[in-house]
PDB file of C-alpha atoms in Angstrom:
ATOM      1  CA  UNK A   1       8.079  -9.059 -13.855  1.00  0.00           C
ATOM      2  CA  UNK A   2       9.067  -6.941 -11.007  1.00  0.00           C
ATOM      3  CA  UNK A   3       7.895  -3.198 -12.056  1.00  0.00           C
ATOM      4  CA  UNK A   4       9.615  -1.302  -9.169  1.00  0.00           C
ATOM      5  CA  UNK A   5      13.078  -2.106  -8.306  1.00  0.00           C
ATOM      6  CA  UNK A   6      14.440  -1.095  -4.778  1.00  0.00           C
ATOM      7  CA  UNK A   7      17.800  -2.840  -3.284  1.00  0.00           C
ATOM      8  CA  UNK A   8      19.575  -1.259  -0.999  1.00  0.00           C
ATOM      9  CA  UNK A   9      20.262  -3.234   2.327  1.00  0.00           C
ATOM     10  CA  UNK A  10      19.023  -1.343   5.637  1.00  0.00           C
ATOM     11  CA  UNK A  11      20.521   2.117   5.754  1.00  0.00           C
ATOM     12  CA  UNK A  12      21.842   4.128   9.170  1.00  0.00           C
ATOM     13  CA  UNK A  13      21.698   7.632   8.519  1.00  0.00           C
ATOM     14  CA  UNK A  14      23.298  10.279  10.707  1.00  0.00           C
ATOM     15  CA  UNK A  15      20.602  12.802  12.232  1.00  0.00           C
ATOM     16  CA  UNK A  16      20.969  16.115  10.068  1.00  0.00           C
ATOM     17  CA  UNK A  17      21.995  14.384   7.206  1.00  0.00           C
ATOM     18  CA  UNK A  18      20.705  13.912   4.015  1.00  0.00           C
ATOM     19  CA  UNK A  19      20.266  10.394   2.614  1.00  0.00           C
ATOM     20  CA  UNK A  20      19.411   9.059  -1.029  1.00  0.00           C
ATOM     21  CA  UNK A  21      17.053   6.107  -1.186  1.00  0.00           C
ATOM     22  CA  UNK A  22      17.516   4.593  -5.131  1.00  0.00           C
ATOM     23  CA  UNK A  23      14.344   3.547  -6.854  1.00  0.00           C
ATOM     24  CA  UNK A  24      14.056   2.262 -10.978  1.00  0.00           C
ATOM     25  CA  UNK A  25      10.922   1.156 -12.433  1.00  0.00           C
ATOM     26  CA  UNK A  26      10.086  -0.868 -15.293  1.00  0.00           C
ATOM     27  CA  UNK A  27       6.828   0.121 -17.800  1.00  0.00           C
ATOM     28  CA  UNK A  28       6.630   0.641 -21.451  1.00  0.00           C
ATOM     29  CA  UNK A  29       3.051   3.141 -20.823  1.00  0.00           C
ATOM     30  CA  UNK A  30       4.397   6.884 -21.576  1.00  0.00           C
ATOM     31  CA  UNK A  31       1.879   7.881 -19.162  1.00  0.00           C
ATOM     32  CA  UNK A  32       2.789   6.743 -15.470  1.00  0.00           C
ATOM     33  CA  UNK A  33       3.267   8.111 -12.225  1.00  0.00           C
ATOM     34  CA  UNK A  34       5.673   7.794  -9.496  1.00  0.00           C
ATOM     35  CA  UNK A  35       5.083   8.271  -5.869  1.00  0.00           C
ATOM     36  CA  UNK A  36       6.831   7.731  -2.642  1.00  0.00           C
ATOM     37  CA  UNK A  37       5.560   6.923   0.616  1.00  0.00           C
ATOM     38  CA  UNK A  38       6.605   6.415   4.317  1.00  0.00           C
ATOM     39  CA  UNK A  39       5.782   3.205   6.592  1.00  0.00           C
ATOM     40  CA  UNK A  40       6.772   3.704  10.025  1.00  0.00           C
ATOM     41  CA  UNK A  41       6.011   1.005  12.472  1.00  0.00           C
ATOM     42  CA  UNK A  42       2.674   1.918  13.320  1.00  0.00           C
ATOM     43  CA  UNK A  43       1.733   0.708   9.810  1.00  0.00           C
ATOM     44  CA  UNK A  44       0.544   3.810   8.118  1.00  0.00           C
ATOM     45  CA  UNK A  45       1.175   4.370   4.486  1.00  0.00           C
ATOM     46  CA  UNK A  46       2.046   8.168   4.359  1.00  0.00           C
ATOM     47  CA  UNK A  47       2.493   9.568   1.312  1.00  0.00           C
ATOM     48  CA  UNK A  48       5.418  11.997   0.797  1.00  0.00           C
ATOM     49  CA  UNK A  49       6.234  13.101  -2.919  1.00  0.00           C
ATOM     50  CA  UNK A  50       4.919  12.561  -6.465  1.00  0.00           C
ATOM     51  CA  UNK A  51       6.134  12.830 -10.127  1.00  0.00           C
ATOM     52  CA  UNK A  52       4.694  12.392 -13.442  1.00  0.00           C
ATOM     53  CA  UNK A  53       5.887  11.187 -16.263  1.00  0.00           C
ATOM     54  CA  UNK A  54       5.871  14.084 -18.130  1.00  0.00           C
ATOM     55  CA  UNK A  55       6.249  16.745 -15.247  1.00  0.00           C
ATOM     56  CA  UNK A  56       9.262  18.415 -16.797  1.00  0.00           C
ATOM     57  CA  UNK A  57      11.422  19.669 -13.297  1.00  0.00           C
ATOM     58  CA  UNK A  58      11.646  17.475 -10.441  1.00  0.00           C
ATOM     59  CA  UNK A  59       9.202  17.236  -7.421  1.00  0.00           C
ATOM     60  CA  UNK A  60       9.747  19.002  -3.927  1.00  0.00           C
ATOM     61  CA  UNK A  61       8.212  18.686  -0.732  1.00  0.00           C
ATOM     62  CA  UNK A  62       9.701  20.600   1.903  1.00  0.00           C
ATOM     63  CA  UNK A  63      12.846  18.115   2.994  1.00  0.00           C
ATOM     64  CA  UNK A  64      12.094  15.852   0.246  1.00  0.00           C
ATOM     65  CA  UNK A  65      13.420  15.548  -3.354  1.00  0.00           C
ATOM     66  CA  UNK A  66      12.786  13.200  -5.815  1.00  0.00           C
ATOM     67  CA  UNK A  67      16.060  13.017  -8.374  1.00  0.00           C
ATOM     68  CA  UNK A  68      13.894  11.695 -11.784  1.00  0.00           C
ATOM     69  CA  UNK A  69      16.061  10.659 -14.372  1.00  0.00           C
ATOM     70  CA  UNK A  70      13.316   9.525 -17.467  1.00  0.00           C
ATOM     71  CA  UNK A  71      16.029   7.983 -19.946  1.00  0.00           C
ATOM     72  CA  UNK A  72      17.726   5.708 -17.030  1.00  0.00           C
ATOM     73  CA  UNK A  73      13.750   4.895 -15.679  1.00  0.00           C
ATOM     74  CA  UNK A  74      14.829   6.138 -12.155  1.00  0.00           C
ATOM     75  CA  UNK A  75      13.202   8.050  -9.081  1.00  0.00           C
ATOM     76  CA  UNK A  76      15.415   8.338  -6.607  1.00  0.00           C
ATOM     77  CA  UNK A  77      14.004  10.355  -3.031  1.00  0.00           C
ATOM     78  CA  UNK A  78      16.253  12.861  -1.168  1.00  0.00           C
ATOM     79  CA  UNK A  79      15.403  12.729   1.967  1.00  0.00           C
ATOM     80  CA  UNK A  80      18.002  16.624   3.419  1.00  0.00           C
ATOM     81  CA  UNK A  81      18.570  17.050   7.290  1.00  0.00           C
ATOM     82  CA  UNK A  82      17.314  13.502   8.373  1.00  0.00           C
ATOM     83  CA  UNK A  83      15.150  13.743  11.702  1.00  0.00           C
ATOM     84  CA  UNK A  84      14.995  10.677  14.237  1.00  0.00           C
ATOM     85  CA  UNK A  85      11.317  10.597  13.058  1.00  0.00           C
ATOM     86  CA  UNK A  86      12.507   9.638   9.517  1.00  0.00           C
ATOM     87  CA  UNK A  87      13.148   6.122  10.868  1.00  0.00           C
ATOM     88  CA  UNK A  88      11.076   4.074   8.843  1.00  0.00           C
ATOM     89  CA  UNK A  89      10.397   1.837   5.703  1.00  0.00           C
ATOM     90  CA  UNK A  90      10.259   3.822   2.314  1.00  0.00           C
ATOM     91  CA  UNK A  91       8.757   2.909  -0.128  1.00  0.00           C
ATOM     92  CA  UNK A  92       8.835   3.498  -4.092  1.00  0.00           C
ATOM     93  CA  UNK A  93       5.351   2.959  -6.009  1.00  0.00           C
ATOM     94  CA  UNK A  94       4.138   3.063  -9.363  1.00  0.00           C
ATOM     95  CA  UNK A  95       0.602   4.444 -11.088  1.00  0.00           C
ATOM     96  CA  UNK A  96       0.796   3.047 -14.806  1.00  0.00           C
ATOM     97  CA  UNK A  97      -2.042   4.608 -17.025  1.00  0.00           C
ATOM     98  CA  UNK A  98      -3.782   8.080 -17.283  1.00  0.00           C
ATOM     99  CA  UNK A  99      -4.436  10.145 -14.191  1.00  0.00           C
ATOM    100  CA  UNK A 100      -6.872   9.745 -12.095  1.00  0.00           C
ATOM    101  CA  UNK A 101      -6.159   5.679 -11.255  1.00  0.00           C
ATOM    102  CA  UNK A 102      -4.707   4.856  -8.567  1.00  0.00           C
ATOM    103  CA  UNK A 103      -3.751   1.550  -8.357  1.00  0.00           C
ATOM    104  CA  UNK A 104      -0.017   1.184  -7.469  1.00  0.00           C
ATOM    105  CA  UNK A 105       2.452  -1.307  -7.940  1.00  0.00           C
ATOM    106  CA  UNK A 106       5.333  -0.860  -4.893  1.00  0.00           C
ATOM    107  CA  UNK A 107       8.628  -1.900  -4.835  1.00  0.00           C
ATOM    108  CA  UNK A 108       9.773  -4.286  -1.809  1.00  0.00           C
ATOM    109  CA  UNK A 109      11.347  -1.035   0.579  1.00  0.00           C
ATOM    110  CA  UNK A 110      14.244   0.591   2.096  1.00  0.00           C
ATOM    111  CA  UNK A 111      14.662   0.735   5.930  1.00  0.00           C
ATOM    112  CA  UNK A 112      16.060   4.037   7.248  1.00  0.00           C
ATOM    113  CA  UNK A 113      17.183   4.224  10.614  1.00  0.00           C
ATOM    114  CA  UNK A 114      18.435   7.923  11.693  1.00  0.00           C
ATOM    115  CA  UNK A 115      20.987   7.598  14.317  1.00  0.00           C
ATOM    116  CA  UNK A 116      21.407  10.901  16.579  1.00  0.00           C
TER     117      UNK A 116
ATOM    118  CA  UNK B   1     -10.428  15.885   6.604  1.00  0.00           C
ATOM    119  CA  UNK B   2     -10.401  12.765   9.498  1.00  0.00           C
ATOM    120  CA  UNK B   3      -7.967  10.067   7.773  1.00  0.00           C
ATOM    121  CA  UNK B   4      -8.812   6.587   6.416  1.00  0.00           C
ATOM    122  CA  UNK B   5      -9.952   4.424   9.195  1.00  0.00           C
ATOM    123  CA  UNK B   6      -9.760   0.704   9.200  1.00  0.00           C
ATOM    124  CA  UNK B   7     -11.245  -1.845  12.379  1.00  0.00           C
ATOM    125  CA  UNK B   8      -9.991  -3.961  13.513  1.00  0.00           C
ATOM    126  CA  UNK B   9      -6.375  -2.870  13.901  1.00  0.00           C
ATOM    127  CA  UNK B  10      -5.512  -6.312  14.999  1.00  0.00           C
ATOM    128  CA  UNK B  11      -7.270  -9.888  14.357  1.00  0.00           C
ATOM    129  CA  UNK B  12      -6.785 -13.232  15.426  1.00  0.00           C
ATOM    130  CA  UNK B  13      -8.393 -15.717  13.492  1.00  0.00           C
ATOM    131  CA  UNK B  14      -8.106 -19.730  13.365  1.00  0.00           C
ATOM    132  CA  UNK B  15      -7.835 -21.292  10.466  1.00  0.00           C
ATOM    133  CA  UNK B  16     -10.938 -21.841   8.554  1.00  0.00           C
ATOM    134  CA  UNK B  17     -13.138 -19.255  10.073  1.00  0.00           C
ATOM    135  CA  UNK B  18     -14.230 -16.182   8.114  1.00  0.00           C
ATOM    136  CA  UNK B  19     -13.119 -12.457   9.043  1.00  0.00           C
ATOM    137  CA  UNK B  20     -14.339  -9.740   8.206  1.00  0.00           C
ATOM    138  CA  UNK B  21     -12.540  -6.394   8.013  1.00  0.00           C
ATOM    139  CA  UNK B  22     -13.949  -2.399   7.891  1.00  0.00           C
ATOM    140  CA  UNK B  23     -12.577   0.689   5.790  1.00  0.00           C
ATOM    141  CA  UNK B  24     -14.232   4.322   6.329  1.00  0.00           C
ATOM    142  CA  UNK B  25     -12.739   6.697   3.955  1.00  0.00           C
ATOM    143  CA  UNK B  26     -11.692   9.600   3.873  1.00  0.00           C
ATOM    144  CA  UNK B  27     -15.590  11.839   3.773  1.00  0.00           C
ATOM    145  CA  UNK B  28     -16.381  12.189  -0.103  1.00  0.00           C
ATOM    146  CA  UNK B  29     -13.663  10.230  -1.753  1.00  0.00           C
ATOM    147  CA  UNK B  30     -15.065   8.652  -4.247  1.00  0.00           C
ATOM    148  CA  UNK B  31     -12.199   5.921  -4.702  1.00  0.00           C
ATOM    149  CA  UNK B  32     -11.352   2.959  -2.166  1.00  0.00           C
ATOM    150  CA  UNK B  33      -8.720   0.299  -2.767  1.00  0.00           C
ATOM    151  CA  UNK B  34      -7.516  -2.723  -0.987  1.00  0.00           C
ATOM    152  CA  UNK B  35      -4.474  -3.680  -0.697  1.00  0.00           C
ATOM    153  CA  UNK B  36      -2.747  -7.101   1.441  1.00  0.00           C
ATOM    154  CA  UNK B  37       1.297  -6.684   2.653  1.00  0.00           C
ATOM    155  CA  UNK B  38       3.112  -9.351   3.740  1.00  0.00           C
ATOM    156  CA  UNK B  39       6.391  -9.357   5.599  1.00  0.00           C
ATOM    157  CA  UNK B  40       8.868  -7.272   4.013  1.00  0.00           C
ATOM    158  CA  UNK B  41       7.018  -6.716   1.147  1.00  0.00           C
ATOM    159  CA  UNK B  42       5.734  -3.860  -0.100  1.00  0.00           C
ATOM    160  CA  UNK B  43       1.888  -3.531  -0.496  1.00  0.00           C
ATOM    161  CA  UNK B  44       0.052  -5.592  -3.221  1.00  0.00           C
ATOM    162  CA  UNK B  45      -3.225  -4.314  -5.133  1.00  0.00           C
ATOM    163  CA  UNK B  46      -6.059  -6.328  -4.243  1.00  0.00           C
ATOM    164  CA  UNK B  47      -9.277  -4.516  -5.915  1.00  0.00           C
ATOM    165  CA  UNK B  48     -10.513  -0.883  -5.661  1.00  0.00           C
ATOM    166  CA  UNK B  49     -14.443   0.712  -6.160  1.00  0.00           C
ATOM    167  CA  UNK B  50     -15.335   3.602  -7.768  1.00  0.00           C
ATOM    168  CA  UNK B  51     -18.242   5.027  -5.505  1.00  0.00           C
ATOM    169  CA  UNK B  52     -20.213   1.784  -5.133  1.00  0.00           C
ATOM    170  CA  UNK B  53     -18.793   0.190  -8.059  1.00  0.00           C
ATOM    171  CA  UNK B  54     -16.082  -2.309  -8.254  1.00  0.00           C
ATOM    172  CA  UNK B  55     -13.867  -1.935 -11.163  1.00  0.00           C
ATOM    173  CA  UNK B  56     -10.984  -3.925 -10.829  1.00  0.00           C
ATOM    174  CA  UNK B  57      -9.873  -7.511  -8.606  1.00  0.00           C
ATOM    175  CA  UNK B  58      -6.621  -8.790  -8.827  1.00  0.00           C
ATOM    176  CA  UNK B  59      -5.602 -12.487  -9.508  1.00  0.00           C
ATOM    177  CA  UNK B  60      -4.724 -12.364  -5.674  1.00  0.00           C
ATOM    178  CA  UNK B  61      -8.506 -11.750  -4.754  1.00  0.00           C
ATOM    179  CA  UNK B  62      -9.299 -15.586  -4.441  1.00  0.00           C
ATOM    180  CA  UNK B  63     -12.764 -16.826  -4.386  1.00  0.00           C
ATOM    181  CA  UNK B  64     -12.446 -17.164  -0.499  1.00  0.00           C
ATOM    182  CA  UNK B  65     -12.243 -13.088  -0.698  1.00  0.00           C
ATOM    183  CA  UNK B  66     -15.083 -10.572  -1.181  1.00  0.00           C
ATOM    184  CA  UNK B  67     -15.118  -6.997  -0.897  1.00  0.00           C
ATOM    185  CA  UNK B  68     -18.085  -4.527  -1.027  1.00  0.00           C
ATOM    186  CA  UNK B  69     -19.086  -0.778  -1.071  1.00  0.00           C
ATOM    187  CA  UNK B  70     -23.047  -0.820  -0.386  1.00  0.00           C
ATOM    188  CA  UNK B  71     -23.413   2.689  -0.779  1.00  0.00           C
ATOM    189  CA  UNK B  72     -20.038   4.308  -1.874  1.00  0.00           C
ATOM    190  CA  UNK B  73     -18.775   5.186   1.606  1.00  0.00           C
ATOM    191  CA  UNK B  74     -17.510   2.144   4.272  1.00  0.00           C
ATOM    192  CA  UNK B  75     -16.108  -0.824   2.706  1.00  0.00           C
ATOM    193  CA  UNK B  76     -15.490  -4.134   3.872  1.00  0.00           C
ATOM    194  CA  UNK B  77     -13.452  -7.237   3.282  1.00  0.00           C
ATOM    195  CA  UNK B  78     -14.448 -10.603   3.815  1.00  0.00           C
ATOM    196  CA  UNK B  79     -11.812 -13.507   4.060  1.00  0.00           C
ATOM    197  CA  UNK B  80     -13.819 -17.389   4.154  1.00  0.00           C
ATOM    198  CA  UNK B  81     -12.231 -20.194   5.271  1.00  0.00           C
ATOM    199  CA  UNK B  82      -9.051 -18.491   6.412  1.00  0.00           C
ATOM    200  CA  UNK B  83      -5.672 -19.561   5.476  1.00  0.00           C
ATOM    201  CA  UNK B  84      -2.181 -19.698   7.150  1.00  0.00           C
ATOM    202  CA  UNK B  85      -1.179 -17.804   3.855  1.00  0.00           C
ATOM    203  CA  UNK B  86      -4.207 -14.852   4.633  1.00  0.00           C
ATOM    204  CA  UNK B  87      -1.802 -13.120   7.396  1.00  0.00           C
ATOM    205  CA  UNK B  88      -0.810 -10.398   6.450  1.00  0.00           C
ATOM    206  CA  UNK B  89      -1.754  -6.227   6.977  1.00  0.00           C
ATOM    207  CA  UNK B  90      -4.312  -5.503   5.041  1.00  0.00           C
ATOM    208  CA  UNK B  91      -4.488  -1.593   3.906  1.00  0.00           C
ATOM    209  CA  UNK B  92      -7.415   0.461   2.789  1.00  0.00           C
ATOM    210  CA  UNK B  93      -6.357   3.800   0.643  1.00  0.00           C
ATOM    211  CA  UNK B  94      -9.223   6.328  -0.628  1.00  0.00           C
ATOM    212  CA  UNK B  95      -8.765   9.324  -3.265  1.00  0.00           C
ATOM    213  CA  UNK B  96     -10.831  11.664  -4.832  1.00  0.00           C
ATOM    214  CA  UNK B  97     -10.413  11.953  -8.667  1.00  0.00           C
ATOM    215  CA  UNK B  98     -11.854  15.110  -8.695  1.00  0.00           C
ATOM    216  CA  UNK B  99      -9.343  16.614  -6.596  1.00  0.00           C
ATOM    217  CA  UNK B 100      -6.501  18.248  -8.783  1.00  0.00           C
ATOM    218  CA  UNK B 101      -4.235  16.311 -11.363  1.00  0.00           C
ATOM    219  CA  UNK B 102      -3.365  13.601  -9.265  1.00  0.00           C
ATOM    220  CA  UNK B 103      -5.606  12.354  -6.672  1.00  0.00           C
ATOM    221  CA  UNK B 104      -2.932  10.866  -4.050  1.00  0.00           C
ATOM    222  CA  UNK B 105      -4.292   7.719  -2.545  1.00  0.00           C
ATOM    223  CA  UNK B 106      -4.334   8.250   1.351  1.00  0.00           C
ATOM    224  CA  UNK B 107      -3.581   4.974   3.696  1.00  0.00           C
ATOM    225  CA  UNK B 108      -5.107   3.935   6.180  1.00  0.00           C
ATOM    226  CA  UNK B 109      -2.931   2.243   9.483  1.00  0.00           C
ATOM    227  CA  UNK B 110      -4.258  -1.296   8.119  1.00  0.00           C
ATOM    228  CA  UNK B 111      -5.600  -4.334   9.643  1.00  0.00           C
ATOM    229  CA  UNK B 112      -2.684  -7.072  10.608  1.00  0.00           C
ATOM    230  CA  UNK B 113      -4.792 -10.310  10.048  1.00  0.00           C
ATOM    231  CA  UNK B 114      -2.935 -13.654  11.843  1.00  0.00           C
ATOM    232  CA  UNK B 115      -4.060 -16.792  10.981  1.00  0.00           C
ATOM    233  CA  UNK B 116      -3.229 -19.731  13.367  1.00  0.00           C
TER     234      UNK B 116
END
Protein backbone atom coordinates (compact mmCIF):
# COMPACT_ATOMS: atom_id res chain seq x y z
CA UNK A 1 0.00 0.00 0.00
CA UNK A 2 1.15 3.29 -1.19
CA UNK A 3 2.22 5.29 2.18
CA UNK A 4 2.75 8.75 0.57
CA UNK A 5 0.25 10.05 -1.76
CA UNK A 6 1.26 12.92 -4.23
CA UNK A 7 -0.98 13.68 -7.54
CA UNK A 8 -0.89 16.68 -8.91
CA UNK A 9 0.01 16.80 -12.73
CA UNK A 10 3.19 19.09 -13.59
CA UNK A 11 2.67 22.55 -12.19
CA UNK A 12 3.83 26.14 -13.98
CA UNK A 13 4.24 28.58 -11.40
CA UNK A 14 4.62 32.30 -12.02
CA UNK A 15 8.12 33.69 -10.69
CA UNK A 16 7.25 35.58 -7.31
CA UNK A 17 4.52 33.51 -6.60
CA UNK A 18 3.74 31.24 -4.09
CA UNK A 19 2.68 27.68 -4.98
CA UNK A 20 1.13 24.74 -2.80
CA UNK A 21 2.43 21.27 -3.57
CA UNK A 22 -0.40 18.66 -1.74
CA UNK A 23 1.05 15.69 0.03
CA UNK A 24 -1.21 12.85 2.39
CA UNK A 25 0.34 9.95 3.92
CA UNK A 26 -0.92 6.79 5.12
CA UNK A 27 0.55 5.06 8.69
CA UNK A 28 -1.20 3.88 11.72
CA UNK A 29 2.53 4.49 14.00
CA UNK A 30 1.71 7.75 16.26
CA UNK A 31 5.27 8.38 15.99
CA UNK A 32 6.34 9.41 12.31
CA UNK A 33 7.98 12.05 10.57
CA UNK A 34 7.46 14.01 7.54
CA UNK A 35 10.02 15.61 5.39
CA UNK A 36 10.26 17.31 2.10
CA UNK A 37 12.94 17.43 -0.29
CA UNK A 38 14.02 19.02 -3.66
CA UNK A 39 15.35 17.05 -6.90
CA UNK A 40 16.52 19.30 -9.46
CA UNK A 41 17.98 17.83 -12.55
CA UNK A 42 21.34 17.38 -11.44
CA UNK A 43 19.96 14.55 -9.25
CA UNK A 44 20.57 15.77 -5.78
CA UNK A 45 18.17 15.01 -3.04
CA UNK A 46 18.09 18.35 -1.03
CA UNK A 47 16.31 18.41 1.84
CA UNK A 48 14.09 21.45 2.59
CA UNK A 49 11.59 21.16 5.65
CA UNK A 50 10.62 18.68 8.39
CA UNK A 51 7.67 17.94 10.78
CA UNK A 52 6.94 15.58 13.45
CA UNK A 53 4.20 14.01 14.38
CA UNK A 54 3.72 15.52 17.44
CA UNK A 55 5.49 18.98 16.76
CA UNK A 56 2.49 21.03 17.78
CA UNK A 57 2.88 24.45 15.20
CA UNK A 58 3.86 23.99 11.75
CA UNK A 59 7.46 23.93 10.29
CA UNK A 60 9.26 27.01 8.58
CA UNK A 61 12.20 27.37 6.62
CA UNK A 62 12.79 30.64 5.29
CA UNK A 63 10.36 30.56 1.92
CA UNK A 64 9.05 27.30 2.86
CA UNK A 65 5.94 26.19 4.83
CA UNK A 66 4.67 23.03 5.48
CA UNK A 67 0.57 23.32 6.06
CA UNK A 68 0.22 19.89 8.55
CA UNK A 69 -3.16 19.00 9.05
CA UNK A 70 -2.82 15.58 11.63
CA UNK A 71 -6.68 14.58 11.56
CA UNK A 72 -6.89 14.75 7.50
CA UNK A 73 -3.05 12.85 7.46
CA UNK A 74 -1.77 15.78 5.24
CA UNK A 75 1.60 17.81 4.70
CA UNK A 76 1.20 20.06 2.27
CA UNK A 77 4.68 22.48 1.35
CA UNK A 78 4.33 26.25 0.66
CA UNK A 79 6.72 27.05 -1.40
CA UNK A 80 6.12 31.90 -1.11
CA UNK A 81 7.85 34.09 -3.88
CA UNK A 82 8.82 31.16 -6.30
CA UNK A 83 12.45 31.73 -7.81
CA UNK A 84 13.40 30.28 -11.39
CA UNK A 85 15.74 28.06 -9.26
CA UNK A 86 12.65 26.39 -7.67
CA UNK A 87 12.22 24.46 -10.94
CA UNK A 88 12.43 21.07 -9.92
CA UNK A 89 10.84 17.70 -8.70
CA UNK A 90 9.46 17.81 -5.02
CA UNK A 91 9.18 15.41 -3.24
CA UNK A 92 7.05 14.28 -0.04
CA UNK A 93 8.74 11.48 2.29
CA UNK A 94 7.91 9.63 5.23
CA UNK A 95 10.11 8.40 8.55
CA UNK A 96 7.65 5.86 10.37
CA UNK A 97 9.04 4.89 13.92
CA UNK A 98 10.95 6.74 16.76
CA UNK A 99 13.56 9.34 15.95
CA UNK A 100 16.63 8.78 15.06
CA UNK A 101 15.76 6.23 11.81
CA UNK A 102 15.89 7.35 8.86
CA UNK A 103 14.62 5.26 6.43
CA UNK A 104 11.99 7.03 4.23
CA UNK A 105 9.26 6.00 2.24
CA UNK A 106 8.67 8.91 -0.75
CA UNK A 107 5.82 9.61 -2.58
CA UNK A 108 6.10 9.49 -6.59
CA UNK A 109 6.73 13.76 -6.99
CA UNK A 110 5.50 16.98 -8.18
CA UNK A 111 7.29 18.86 -11.03
CA UNK A 112 7.48 22.65 -10.56
CA UNK A 113 8.44 24.69 -13.31
CA UNK A 114 8.70 28.63 -12.38
CA UNK A 115 7.99 30.61 -15.39
CA UNK A 116 9.50 34.34 -15.26
CA UNK B 1 30.91 19.69 6.30
CA UNK B 2 31.90 18.43 2.36
CA UNK B 3 28.48 16.70 1.17
CA UNK B 4 27.78 13.01 0.42
CA UNK B 5 29.83 11.92 -2.46
CA UNK B 6 28.99 9.07 -4.70
CA UNK B 7 31.48 7.69 -7.98
CA UNK B 8 30.69 7.06 -10.49
CA UNK B 9 28.15 9.72 -11.43
CA UNK B 10 27.42 7.85 -14.55
CA UNK B 11 27.84 3.96 -15.54
CA UNK B 12 27.41 1.98 -18.45
CA UNK B 13 27.20 -1.51 -17.92
CA UNK B 14 26.16 -4.61 -20.28
CA UNK B 15 24.06 -6.91 -19.18
CA UNK B 16 25.44 -9.54 -17.00
CA UNK B 17 28.55 -7.87 -15.80
CA UNK B 18 28.93 -6.75 -12.19
CA UNK B 19 29.22 -2.92 -11.09
CA UNK B 20 30.26 -1.67 -8.45
CA UNK B 21 29.30 1.71 -7.00
CA UNK B 22 31.12 4.18 -4.07
CA UNK B 23 29.42 6.38 -1.22
CA UNK B 24 31.73 8.72 1.10
CA UNK B 25 29.65 10.30 3.68
CA UNK B 26 29.29 13.03 5.07
CA UNK B 27 32.83 12.99 7.84
CA UNK B 28 31.41 11.31 11.15
CA UNK B 29 27.93 10.32 10.24
CA UNK B 30 27.41 7.41 11.63
CA UNK B 31 24.32 6.37 9.34
CA UNK B 32 24.47 5.46 5.46
CA UNK B 33 21.51 4.31 3.40
CA UNK B 34 20.95 3.20 -0.09
CA UNK B 35 18.45 3.95 -1.95
CA UNK B 36 17.58 2.91 -6.12
CA UNK B 37 15.02 5.58 -8.21
CA UNK B 38 13.65 4.74 -11.21
CA UNK B 39 11.99 6.99 -13.74
CA UNK B 40 9.49 9.11 -12.25
CA UNK B 41 9.52 7.53 -9.18
CA UNK B 42 10.41 8.69 -6.14
CA UNK B 43 13.40 7.04 -4.28
CA UNK B 44 13.02 3.46 -2.85
CA UNK B 45 14.88 2.19 0.46
CA UNK B 46 17.31 -0.32 -0.35
CA UNK B 47 19.35 -1.04 3.08
CA UNK B 48 21.17 1.37 5.46
CA UNK B 49 24.39 0.64 8.16
CA UNK B 50 24.77 1.85 11.34
CA UNK B 51 28.64 2.59 11.56
CA UNK B 52 29.86 -0.72 10.10
CA UNK B 53 26.80 -2.54 10.79
CA UNK B 54 24.02 -3.36 8.50
CA UNK B 55 20.69 -3.25 10.05
CA UNK B 56 18.15 -3.37 7.61
CA UNK B 57 17.81 -4.79 3.50
CA UNK B 58 14.80 -4.41 1.75
CA UNK B 59 12.91 -7.15 -0.28
CA UNK B 60 14.32 -5.07 -3.31
CA UNK B 61 18.02 -5.93 -2.27
CA UNK B 62 18.13 -9.19 -4.46
CA UNK B 63 20.76 -11.73 -3.99
CA UNK B 64 22.57 -10.25 -7.13
CA UNK B 65 23.05 -7.02 -4.67
CA UNK B 66 25.56 -6.52 -1.83
CA UNK B 67 26.41 -3.60 0.06
CA UNK B 68 29.21 -3.05 2.66
CA UNK B 69 30.69 -0.56 5.24
CA UNK B 70 34.29 -2.12 6.14
CA UNK B 71 35.02 0.33 8.60
CA UNK B 72 31.97 2.69 9.14
CA UNK B 73 33.01 5.39 6.67
CA UNK B 74 32.88 4.66 2.50
CA UNK B 75 30.33 2.31 1.40
CA UNK B 76 29.85 0.45 -1.60
CA UNK B 77 27.29 -1.31 -3.72
CA UNK B 78 27.78 -4.21 -5.72
CA UNK B 79 25.23 -5.20 -8.54
CA UNK B 80 26.20 -9.14 -10.16
CA UNK B 81 25.00 -10.18 -13.18
CA UNK B 82 23.35 -6.91 -14.15
CA UNK B 83 19.88 -6.61 -15.30
CA UNK B 84 17.93 -4.44 -17.85
CA UNK B 85 15.65 -3.84 -14.70
CA UNK B 86 19.09 -2.57 -12.46
CA UNK B 87 18.96 1.03 -14.32
CA UNK B 88 18.14 3.24 -12.39
CA UNK B 89 19.97 6.33 -10.00
CA UNK B 90 21.13 4.94 -7.25
CA UNK B 91 21.37 7.48 -4.08
CA UNK B 92 23.52 7.31 -1.02
CA UNK B 93 22.10 9.55 2.12
CA UNK B 94 24.20 9.72 5.55
CA UNK B 95 22.94 11.21 9.06
CA UNK B 96 24.19 11.48 12.31
CA UNK B 97 21.80 10.32 15.12
CA UNK B 98 23.55 12.15 17.50
CA UNK B 99 22.93 15.34 15.95
CA UNK B 100 19.71 17.02 17.48
CA UNK B 101 16.09 15.46 17.42
CA UNK B 102 16.03 14.58 14.00
CA UNK B 103 19.05 13.64 12.18
CA UNK B 104 18.03 14.76 8.45
CA UNK B 105 19.39 12.27 6.00
CA UNK B 106 21.66 14.28 3.48
CA UNK B 107 21.72 13.00 -0.41
CA UNK B 108 24.14 12.50 -2.28
CA UNK B 109 23.86 13.51 -6.45
CA UNK B 110 23.55 9.55 -7.05
CA UNK B 111 24.92 7.17 -9.46
CA UNK B 112 22.56 6.73 -12.81
CA UNK B 113 23.38 2.98 -13.54
CA UNK B 114 22.23 1.92 -17.46
CA UNK B 115 22.10 -1.42 -18.27
CA UNK B 116 22.18 -2.39 -22.02
Amino acid sequence: AQKITQTQPGMFVQEKEAVTLDCTYDTSDPSYGLFWYKQPSSGEMIFLIYQGSYDQQNATEGRYSLNFQKARKSANLVISASQLGDSAMYFCAMREGPEGNNRLAFGKGNQVVVIP
Amino acid sequence: DTGVSQNPRHKITKRGQNVTFRCDPISEHNRLYWYRQTLGQGPEFLTYFQNEAQLEKSRLLSDRFSAERPKGSFSTLEIQRTEQGDSAMYLCASSDTDRGRFPTAFFGQGTRLTVV
